[in-house]
CSV table of C-alpha atoms in Angstrom, one decimal:
chain,number,residue,atom,x,y,z
A,24,UNK,CA,17.9,-19.8,13.0
A,25,UNK,CA,16.7,-17.2,10.5
A,26,UNK,CA,19.5,-15.0,9.0
A,27,UNK,CA,17.2,-12.8,6.9
A,28,UNK,CA,13.5,-11.7,6.6
A,29,UNK,CA,11.6,-11.3,3.4
A,30,UNK,CA,8.5,-9.1,3.5
A,31,UNK,CA,6.1,-9.2,0.4
A,32,UNK,CA,4.1,-6.2,-0.8
A,33,UNK,CA,1.7,-7.4,-3.4
A,34,UNK,CA,0.7,-4.1,-4.9
A,35,UNK,CA,1.5,-2.6,-8.4
A,36,UNK,CA,0.3,0.4,-10.2
A,37,UNK,CA,1.2,-1.5,-13.5
A,38,UNK,CA,1.5,-5.2,-14.1
A,39,UNK,CA,4.6,-6.2,-16.2
A,40,UNK,CA,4.1,-8.6,-19.1
A,41,UNK,CA,6.9,-11.0,-17.8
A,42,UNK,CA,6.1,-11.1,-14.1
A,43,UNK,CA,4.7,-14.1,-12.3
A,44,UNK,CA,4.9,-12.9,-8.7
A,45,UNK,CA,2.0,-12.7,-6.3
A,46,UNK,CA,0.7,-9.1,-7.1
A,47,UNK,CA,-2.4,-7.1,-7.7
A,48,UNK,CA,-3.4,-3.7,-9.2
A,49,UNK,CA,-3.0,-1.1,-6.3
A,50,UNK,CA,-6.3,0.6,-7.0
A,51,UNK,CA,-9.3,-0.2,-4.6
A,52,UNK,CA,-7.2,-2.6,-2.5
A,53,UNK,CA,-7.1,-2.8,1.3
A,54,UNK,CA,-3.7,-1.4,1.5
A,55,UNK,CA,-3.5,0.2,4.8
A,56,UNK,CA,-5.3,-2.8,6.3
A,57,UNK,CA,-2.7,-5.1,4.6
A,58,UNK,CA,0.1,-3.3,6.3
A,59,UNK,CA,-1.5,-3.8,9.6
A,60,UNK,CA,-1.9,-7.4,8.8
A,61,UNK,CA,1.9,-7.9,8.0
A,62,UNK,CA,2.6,-6.2,11.3
A,63,UNK,CA,0.4,-8.7,13.2
A,64,UNK,CA,1.8,-11.8,11.2
A,65,UNK,CA,5.3,-10.6,12.2
A,66,UNK,CA,4.1,-10.4,15.8
A,67,UNK,CA,2.5,-13.8,15.8
A,68,UNK,CA,5.5,-15.6,14.3
A,69,UNK,CA,8.1,-14.0,16.5
A,70,UNK,CA,6.1,-14.8,19.7
A,71,UNK,CA,5.8,-18.3,18.5
A,72,UNK,CA,9.4,-19.0,17.8
A,73,UNK,CA,11.6,-16.1,19.2
A,74,UNK,CA,14.7,-18.3,19.0
A,75,UNK,CA,14.6,-18.1,15.2
A,76,UNK,CA,14.9,-14.3,15.3
A,77,UNK,CA,17.8,-13.6,17.6
A,78,UNK,CA,20.4,-12.7,15.0
A,79,UNK,CA,18.6,-11.4,11.8
A,80,UNK,CA,21.1,-10.0,9.5
A,81,UNK,CA,19.0,-8.7,6.6
A,82,UNK,CA,15.4,-7.4,5.9
A,83,UNK,CA,14.2,-7.3,2.3
A,84,UNK,CA,11.0,-5.6,1.0
A,85,UNK,CA,9.8,-7.1,-2.3
A,86,UNK,CA,6.8,-7.5,-4.4
A,87,UNK,CA,4.8,-6.6,-6.2
A,88,UNK,CA,6.3,-3.1,-5.6
A,89,UNK,CA,7.0,-1.7,-2.1
A,90,UNK,CA,7.3,1.8,-3.6
A,91,UNK,CA,3.8,1.7,-4.9
A,92,UNK,CA,2.8,2.6,-1.3
A,93,UNK,CA,2.6,6.2,-0.6
A,94,UNK,CA,5.2,7.8,1.7
A,95,UNK,CA,2.9,7.7,4.7
A,96,UNK,CA,2.0,4.0,4.1
A,97,UNK,CA,5.8,3.3,3.8
A,98,UNK,CA,6.5,5.1,7.0
A,99,UNK,CA,3.8,2.9,8.8
A,100,UNK,CA,5.1,-0.3,7.4
A,101,UNK,CA,8.7,0.4,8.4
A,102,UNK,CA,7.5,1.5,11.9
A,103,UNK,CA,5.8,-2.0,12.4
A,104,UNK,CA,8.8,-3.6,11.1
A,105,UNK,CA,11.2,-1.8,13.6
A,106,UNK,CA,8.7,-2.5,16.5
A,107,UNK,CA,8.0,-6.1,15.7
A,108,UNK,CA,11.2,-7.5,14.6
A,109,UNK,CA,14.5,-7.6,16.7
A,110,UNK,CA,16.6,-5.5,14.5
A,111,UNK,CA,19.8,-5.0,16.5
A,112,UNK,CA,21.9,-7.4,14.2
A,113,UNK,CA,20.4,-6.1,10.9
A,114,UNK,CA,23.2,-4.8,8.6
A,115,UNK,CA,21.4,-4.8,5.3
A,116,UNK,CA,17.7,-3.6,4.9
A,117,UNK,CA,16.8,-3.5,1.2
A,118,UNK,CA,13.7,-2.3,-0.6
A,119,UNK,CA,12.8,-3.0,-4.2
A,120,UNK,CA,11.8,0.3,-6.2
A,121,UNK,CA,10.4,1.5,-9.5
A,122,UNK,CA,12.2,4.4,-10.9
A,123,UNK,CA,9.1,6.4,-11.6
A,124,UNK,CA,7.7,5.9,-8.1
A,125,UNK,CA,10.4,7.1,-5.8
A,126,UNK,CA,9.7,10.6,-5.0
A,127,UNK,CA,12.0,12.4,-2.4
A,128,UNK,CA,9.1,12.0,0.2
A,129,UNK,CA,9.3,8.2,-0.2
A,130,UNK,CA,13.2,8.1,-0.2
A,131,UNK,CA,13.2,10.0,3.0
A,132,UNK,CA,10.6,7.8,4.4
A,133,UNK,CA,12.7,4.7,3.5
A,134,UNK,CA,15.9,6.0,4.9
A,135,UNK,CA,14.4,7.2,8.1
A,136,UNK,CA,12.8,3.8,8.5
A,137,UNK,CA,16.1,2.0,8.4
A,138,UNK,CA,16.4,1.1,4.7
A,139,UNK,CA,20.0,1.3,3.6
A,140,UNK,CA,20.0,-0.4,0.3
A,141,UNK,CA,17.7,0.1,-2.9
A,142,UNK,CA,17.2,-2.5,-5.7
A,143,UNK,CA,15.7,-0.7,-8.6
A,144,UNK,CA,14.0,-2.5,-11.6
A,145,UNK,CA,15.5,-0.8,-14.7
A,146,UNK,CA,15.5,-3.9,-16.9
A,147,UNK,CA,16.6,-1.9,-20.1
A,148,UNK,CA,17.7,1.4,-21.3
A,149,UNK,CA,15.8,0.9,-24.6
A,150,UNK,CA,12.6,2.7,-24.3
A,151,UNK,CA,10.9,0.6,-27.0
A,152,UNK,CA,11.8,-2.6,-25.1
A,153,UNK,CA,10.6,-1.1,-21.9
A,154,UNK,CA,7.1,-0.5,-23.4
A,155,UNK,CA,7.2,-4.3,-24.6
A,156,UNK,CA,7.8,-5.4,-21.0
A,157,UNK,CA,4.9,-3.3,-19.9
A,158,UNK,CA,7.3,-0.9,-17.8
A,159,UNK,CA,6.1,2.6,-17.2
A,160,UNK,CA,9.5,4.5,-16.5
A,161,UNK,CA,11.8,6.3,-18.9
A,162,UNK,CA,15.6,6.7,-18.8
A,163,UNK,CA,15.2,10.0,-17.4
A,164,UNK,CA,13.3,8.7,-14.5
A,165,UNK,CA,16.2,6.4,-13.8
A,166,UNK,CA,18.8,9.1,-13.9
A,167,UNK,CA,16.7,11.5,-11.8
A,168,UNK,CA,15.8,8.9,-9.0
A,169,UNK,CA,19.3,7.7,-8.7
A,170,UNK,CA,20.5,11.2,-8.3
A,171,UNK,CA,17.8,12.0,-5.7
A,172,UNK,CA,18.5,8.7,-3.8
A,173,UNK,CA,22.1,9.8,-3.5
A,174,UNK,CA,21.3,13.1,-2.4
A,175,UNK,CA,19.0,11.8,0.4
A,176,UNK,CA,21.9,9.5,1.6
A,177,UNK,CA,21.7,6.2,-0.2
A,178,UNK,CA,25.2,4.8,-1.2
A,179,UNK,CA,24.3,1.1,-1.7
A,180,UNK,CA,22.1,1.3,-4.9
A,181,UNK,CA,21.7,-1.7,-7.2
A,182,UNK,CA,19.7,-1.9,-10.6
A,183,UNK,CA,18.3,-5.0,-12.2
A,184,UNK,CA,18.8,-5.5,-16.1
A,185,UNK,CA,17.1,-8.1,-18.3
A,186,UNK,CA,18.5,-9.7,-21.6
A,187,UNK,CA,17.0,-12.3,-24.0
A,188,UNK,CA,14.0,-10.1,-24.4
A,189,UNK,CA,11.6,-10.1,-27.4
A,190,UNK,CA,13.3,-8.6,-30.4
A,191,UNK,CA,16.3,-7.6,-28.5
A,192,UNK,CA,19.7,-7.4,-30.4
A,193,UNK,CA,23.2,-7.7,-29.1
A,194,UNK,CA,23.6,-4.0,-29.9
A,195,UNK,CA,20.6,-2.9,-27.8
A,196,UNK,CA,22.1,-5.0,-25.0
A,197,UNK,CA,25.4,-3.6,-25.3
A,198,UNK,CA,23.9,0.0,-25.2
A,199,UNK,CA,22.0,-0.9,-22.1
A,200,UNK,CA,25.0,-2.0,-20.4
A,201,UNK,CA,27.0,0.9,-21.3
A,202,UNK,CA,24.3,3.3,-20.0
A,203,UNK,CA,23.9,1.2,-16.9
A,204,UNK,CA,27.7,1.2,-16.1
A,205,UNK,CA,27.9,5.0,-16.8
A,206,UNK,CA,25.9,5.4,-13.5
A,207,UNK,CA,28.8,4.0,-11.7
A,208,UNK,CA,26.8,2.1,-9.2
A,209,UNK,CA,28.2,-0.4,-6.7
A,210,UNK,CA,25.9,-3.4,-7.6
A,211,UNK,CA,24.2,-4.8,-10.7
A,212,UNK,CA,22.1,-7.8,-11.4
A,213,UNK,CA,21.3,-9.1,-14.9
A,214,UNK,CA,18.9,-11.9,-15.5
A,215,UNK,CA,17.9,-13.7,-18.9
A,216,UNK,CA,14.1,-13.6,-19.5
A,217,UNK,CA,12.2,-16.6,-18.4
A,218,UNK,CA,8.7,-16.8,-20.0
A,219,UNK,CA,6.6,-17.9,-17.1
A,220,UNK,CA,3.0,-19.3,-17.0
A,221,UNK,CA,0.1,-17.0,-16.1
A,222,UNK,CA,2.0,-14.0,-17.8
A,223,UNK,CA,1.2,-11.9,-20.8
A,224,UNK,CA,4.4,-13.0,-22.5
A,225,UNK,CA,3.4,-16.7,-21.9
A,226,UNK,CA,0.0,-16.1,-23.7
A,227,UNK,CA,2.0,-14.4,-26.6
A,228,UNK,CA,4.6,-17.2,-26.6
A,229,UNK,CA,1.8,-20.0,-26.6
A,230,UNK,CA,0.1,-18.3,-29.7
A,231,UNK,CA,3.7,-18.0,-31.5
A,232,UNK,CA,3.4,-14.2,-31.3
A,233,UNK,CA,6.7,-13.7,-29.1
A,234,UNK,CA,10.0,-13.5,-30.9
A,235,UNK,CA,12.8,-14.3,-28.7
A,236,UNK,CA,16.7,-14.3,-29.3
A,237,UNK,CA,18.1,-17.7,-30.0
A,238,UNK,CA,20.1,-19.7,-27.4
A,239,UNK,CA,23.4,-18.7,-29.2
A,240,UNK,CA,22.3,-15.0,-29.2
A,241,UNK,CA,21.5,-15.1,-25.5
A,242,UNK,CA,24.8,-16.7,-24.8
A,243,UNK,CA,26.5,-13.9,-26.6
A,244,UNK,CA,24.6,-11.4,-24.4
A,245,UNK,CA,25.8,-13.2,-21.4
A,246,UNK,CA,29.3,-13.3,-22.4
A,247,UNK,CA,29.2,-9.5,-23.2
A,248,UNK,CA,27.6,-8.9,-19.6
A,249,UNK,CA,30.5,-10.6,-17.9
A,250,UNK,CA,33.1,-9.0,-20.0
A,251,UNK,CA,31.6,-5.5,-19.5
A,252,UNK,CA,31.3,-5.9,-15.8
A,253,UNK,CA,34.9,-7.1,-15.5
A,254,UNK,CA,36.3,-4.5,-17.5
A,255,UNK,CA,34.5,-1.9,-15.2
A,256,UNK,CA,36.0,-3.4,-12.0
A,257,UNK,CA,33.0,-5.1,-10.8
A,258,UNK,CA,33.4,-8.6,-9.4
A,259,UNK,CA,31.0,-11.4,-10.5
A,260,UNK,CA,30.2,-13.0,-7.2
A,261,UNK,CA,27.2,-15.0,-8.5
A,262,UNK,CA,26.0,-16.2,-11.9
A,263,UNK,CA,23.7,-13.1,-12.2
A,264,UNK,CA,25.2,-10.6,-9.9
A,265,UNK,CA,28.2,-8.1,-10.0
A,266,UNK,CA,29.4,-5.8,-7.2
A,267,UNK,CA,32.2,-3.6,-6.0
A,268,UNK,CA,34.0,-5.0,-3.1
A,269,UNK,CA,31.8,-4.8,0.0
A,270,UNK,CA,28.6,-4.3,-1.8
A,271,UNK,CA,27.5,-7.9,-2.5
A,272,UNK,CA,24.0,-8.5,-1.5
A,273,UNK,CA,24.0,-10.2,2.0
A,274,UNK,CA,20.3,-11.1,1.7
A,275,UNK,CA,20.7,-12.9,-1.6
A,276,UNK,CA,23.7,-14.8,-0.2
A,277,UNK,CA,21.4,-16.2,2.4
A,278,UNK,CA,19.4,-18.1,-0.2
A,279,UNK,CA,22.5,-19.2,-2.1
A,280,UNK,CA,24.0,-20.3,1.2
A,281,UNK,CA,20.9,-22.4,1.7
A,282,UNK,CA,20.4,-20.9,5.1
A,283,UNK,CA,17.1,-20.1,6.7
A,284,UNK,CA,14.9,-17.1,6.4
A,285,UNK,CA,11.3,-16.0,7.4
A,286,UNK,CA,8.8,-14.7,4.8
A,287,UNK,CA,6.0,-12.4,5.7
A,288,UNK,CA,3.0,-11.3,3.7
A,289,UNK,CA,0.7,-12.6,1.1
A,290,UNK,CA,2.3,-15.3,-1.0
A,291,UNK,CA,5.6,-15.1,0.8
A,292,UNK,CA,7.8,-18.1,1.0
A,293,UNK,CA,10.1,-18.9,4.0
A,294,UNK,CA,12.4,-21.5,5.5
A,295,UNK,CA,12.3,-22.2,9.1
A,296,UNK,CA,13.1,-25.1,11.5
A,297,UNK,CA,13.9,-27.3,8.4
A,298,UNK,CA,10.6,-26.5,6.9
A,299,UNK,CA,9.9,-24.7,3.7
A,300,UNK,CA,6.5,-23.0,3.6
A,301,UNK,CA,4.3,-20.5,1.7
A,302,UNK,CA,1.6,-18.1,2.9
A,303,UNK,CA,-1.9,-17.6,1.4
A,304,UNK,CA,-1.5,-15.7,-1.8
A,305,UNK,CA,-4.9,-14.1,-2.1
A,306,UNK,CA,-4.9,-10.9,0.1
A,307,UNK,CA,-8.4,-11.5,1.5
A,308,UNK,CA,-7.4,-15.0,2.6
A,309,UNK,CA,-4.1,-13.8,3.9
A,310,UNK,CA,-5.6,-11.1,6.0
A,311,UNK,CA,-8.4,-13.4,7.4
A,312,UNK,CA,-5.9,-15.8,8.6
A,313,UNK,CA,-3.8,-13.2,10.4
A,314,UNK,CA,-6.9,-11.5,11.9
A,315,UNK,CA,-7.8,-14.7,13.5
A,316,UNK,CA,-4.5,-14.9,15.2
A,317,UNK,CA,-3.1,-17.8,13.1
A,318,UNK,CA,0.1,-18.0,10.8
A,319,UNK,CA,-1.2,-17.6,7.4
A,320,UNK,CA,0.5,-20.6,5.9
A,321,UNK,CA,-1.0,-22.7,3.2
A,322,UNK,CA,1.8,-25.2,2.7
A,323,UNK,CA,4.5,-26.7,4.7
A,324,UNK,CA,7.2,-29.1,3.6
A,325,UNK,CA,9.8,-30.7,5.8
A,326,UNK,CA,13.0,-30.7,3.9
A,327,UNK,CA,14.7,-34.2,3.8
A,328,UNK,CA,18.4,-34.7,4.0
A,329,UNK,CA,18.5,-35.5,0.5
A,330,UNK,CA,16.8,-32.3,-0.5
A,331,UNK,CA,19.1,-30.3,1.7
A,332,UNK,CA,22.2,-31.7,0.0
A,333,UNK,CA,20.8,-31.1,-3.5
A,334,UNK,CA,19.8,-27.6,-2.6
A,335,UNK,CA,23.2,-26.9,-1.0
A,336,UNK,CA,24.8,-27.9,-4.1
A,337,UNK,CA,22.7,-26.2,-6.8
A,338,UNK,CA,22.3,-23.0,-4.9
A,339,UNK,CA,25.9,-22.9,-3.6
A,340,UNK,CA,27.2,-23.4,-7.2
A,341,UNK,CA,25.5,-20.2,-8.3
A,342,UNK,CA,28.2,-18.5,-6.3
A,343,UNK,CA,31.6,-17.9,-7.9
A,344,UNK,CA,33.3,-19.2,-4.8
A,345,UNK,CA,31.2,-22.4,-5.3
A,346,UNK,CA,30.8,-25.0,-2.6
A,347,UNK,CA,33.5,-26.0,0.0
A,348,UNK,CA,34.1,-29.7,0.9
A,349,UNK,CA,34.6,-28.6,4.5
A,350,UNK,CA,31.0,-26.7,4.8
A,351,UNK,CA,29.4,-29.7,3.0
A,352,UNK,CA,30.8,-32.3,5.3
A,353,UNK,CA,30.0,-30.1,8.5
A,354,UNK,CA,26.4,-29.7,7.5
A,355,UNK,CA,25.8,-33.4,6.3
A,356,UNK,CA,28.4,-35.5,8.1
A,357,UNK,CA,29.3,-37.2,4.7
A,358,UNK,CA,31.9,-36.0,2.3
A,359,UNK,CA,31.0,-34.3,-1.0
A,360,UNK,CA,32.9,-37.0,-2.9
A,361,UNK,CA,31.2,-39.7,-1.2
A,362,UNK,CA,27.7,-38.2,-2.1
A,363,UNK,CA,28.6,-36.8,-5.5
A,364,UNK,CA,32.0,-38.0,-6.5
A,365,UNK,CA,31.1,-39.5,-9.9
A,366,UNK,CA,29.0,-36.5,-10.8
A,367,UNK,CA,32.0,-34.1,-9.9
A,368,UNK,CA,34.5,-36.2,-11.9
A,369,UNK,CA,32.2,-36.3,-15.0
A,370,UNK,CA,31.5,-32.5,-14.8
A,371,UNK,CA,35.2,-31.5,-14.1
A,372,UNK,CA,36.1,-33.7,-17.3
A,373,UNK,CA,33.6,-31.9,-19.3
A,374,UNK,CA,35.1,-28.6,-18.3
A,375,UNK,CA,32.1,-27.4,-16.5
A,376,UNK,CA,33.4,-27.5,-13.0
A,377,UNK,CA,36.7,-26.6,-11.4
A,378,UNK,CA,38.0,-28.6,-8.4
A,379,UNK,CA,40.7,-27.6,-6.1
A,380,UNK,CA,41.7,-28.5,-2.4
A,381,UNK,CA,39.0,-26.2,-1.1
A,382,UNK,CA,35.9,-27.2,-3.2
A,383,UNK,CA,34.2,-26.9,-6.5
A,384,UNK,CA,33.0,-24.1,-8.5
A,385,UNK,CA,31.5,-23.4,-11.9
A,386,UNK,CA,34.1,-22.9,-14.8
A,387,UNK,CA,33.4,-19.9,-17.2
A,388,UNK,CA,32.0,-22.6,-19.5
A,389,UNK,CA,29.9,-23.9,-16.6
A,390,UNK,CA,28.3,-20.4,-16.1
A,391,UNK,CA,26.8,-20.7,-19.6
A,392,UNK,CA,25.3,-23.9,-18.8
A,393,UNK,CA,24.5,-23.4,-15.2
A,394,UNK,CA,21.0,-25.1,-15.2
A,395,UNK,CA,22.5,-28.2,-16.9
A,396,UNK,CA,25.1,-28.6,-14.2
A,397,UNK,CA,22.7,-28.1,-11.3
A,398,UNK,CA,20.4,-30.7,-12.6
A,399,UNK,CA,23.2,-33.3,-12.2
A,400,UNK,CA,23.0,-32.9,-8.5
A,401,UNK,CA,19.4,-33.8,-8.3
A,402,UNK,CA,19.5,-37.4,-6.9
A,403,UNK,CA,16.5,-39.8,-6.3
A,404,UNK,CA,15.6,-40.1,-2.8
């Protein structure tokens, strides 16, 4: 049964140099028609498997950039979501946003449409680094937009930050963290840059024209991040996420708990009935499929028991609380030690895992080497 719903809005007014998500320039796109197609897809899927949508806890608008839409377009999208999805159990409704696109009209449309959480892509408070990233907002946009959001009624506001950026120094990162924390928000996410294929940064990197911080420098940045967040009373509840009590992202926790969720929109991914699936990415193909009355899926994969075990471990270990022995055994009818005992002992001896009577979790050292730890739980089928 789906705990969450992700809805993809693939339109952007500016394409960032690091972004590899499914997106297109907003101009000359069939935006209004796309919104109607999303509504129709939701209707098709909910009608096909109503039992999957009885207790949705979260809805998440991602992209692309949902706030690239006009206020009128946002109103229509949110109207369709409210009409087509069973929303009575939804406690968290998030929209991603760009600081320079959130007008008061859009903020009102979002809050009136049921959105109660904003996730803003800030990335840095160094305006030269923002230009390198291809971002169009300024620091003033961030300050003004957060103030407007609070005045409209948003209390649950998160911002995304990035480190390990081209030419970024520890001092620049510290300044960004200080400015971010001065906003006194209840939630922060911070991610190290990954140079993904099919991005501007990847082209620059492959030509030797992208100067990135060393691994040691990036580790210093991560350590500074954890220390600053802790000093400001924010709990690190996942490798890259920090929150005041009660403001942890419920939607993201669905992913880390390896629970099921539906994905709607062009290029969206979902996990329903033990199957992972993805939709057509090209907007035209997506819309044609929906208009013909079909689910617009292009790939479906039945997740094997071994894969479910692996995913449960490497996703669950992202959380500070880690993975419990009880939950693992309930899901898979085998003890975690029977499946992974040697690996757990080895990683514990290396100081990368902590084990107690409840379960296992990453040590502080393990957080720095998370990907290395996760890889150990990928077994051959």
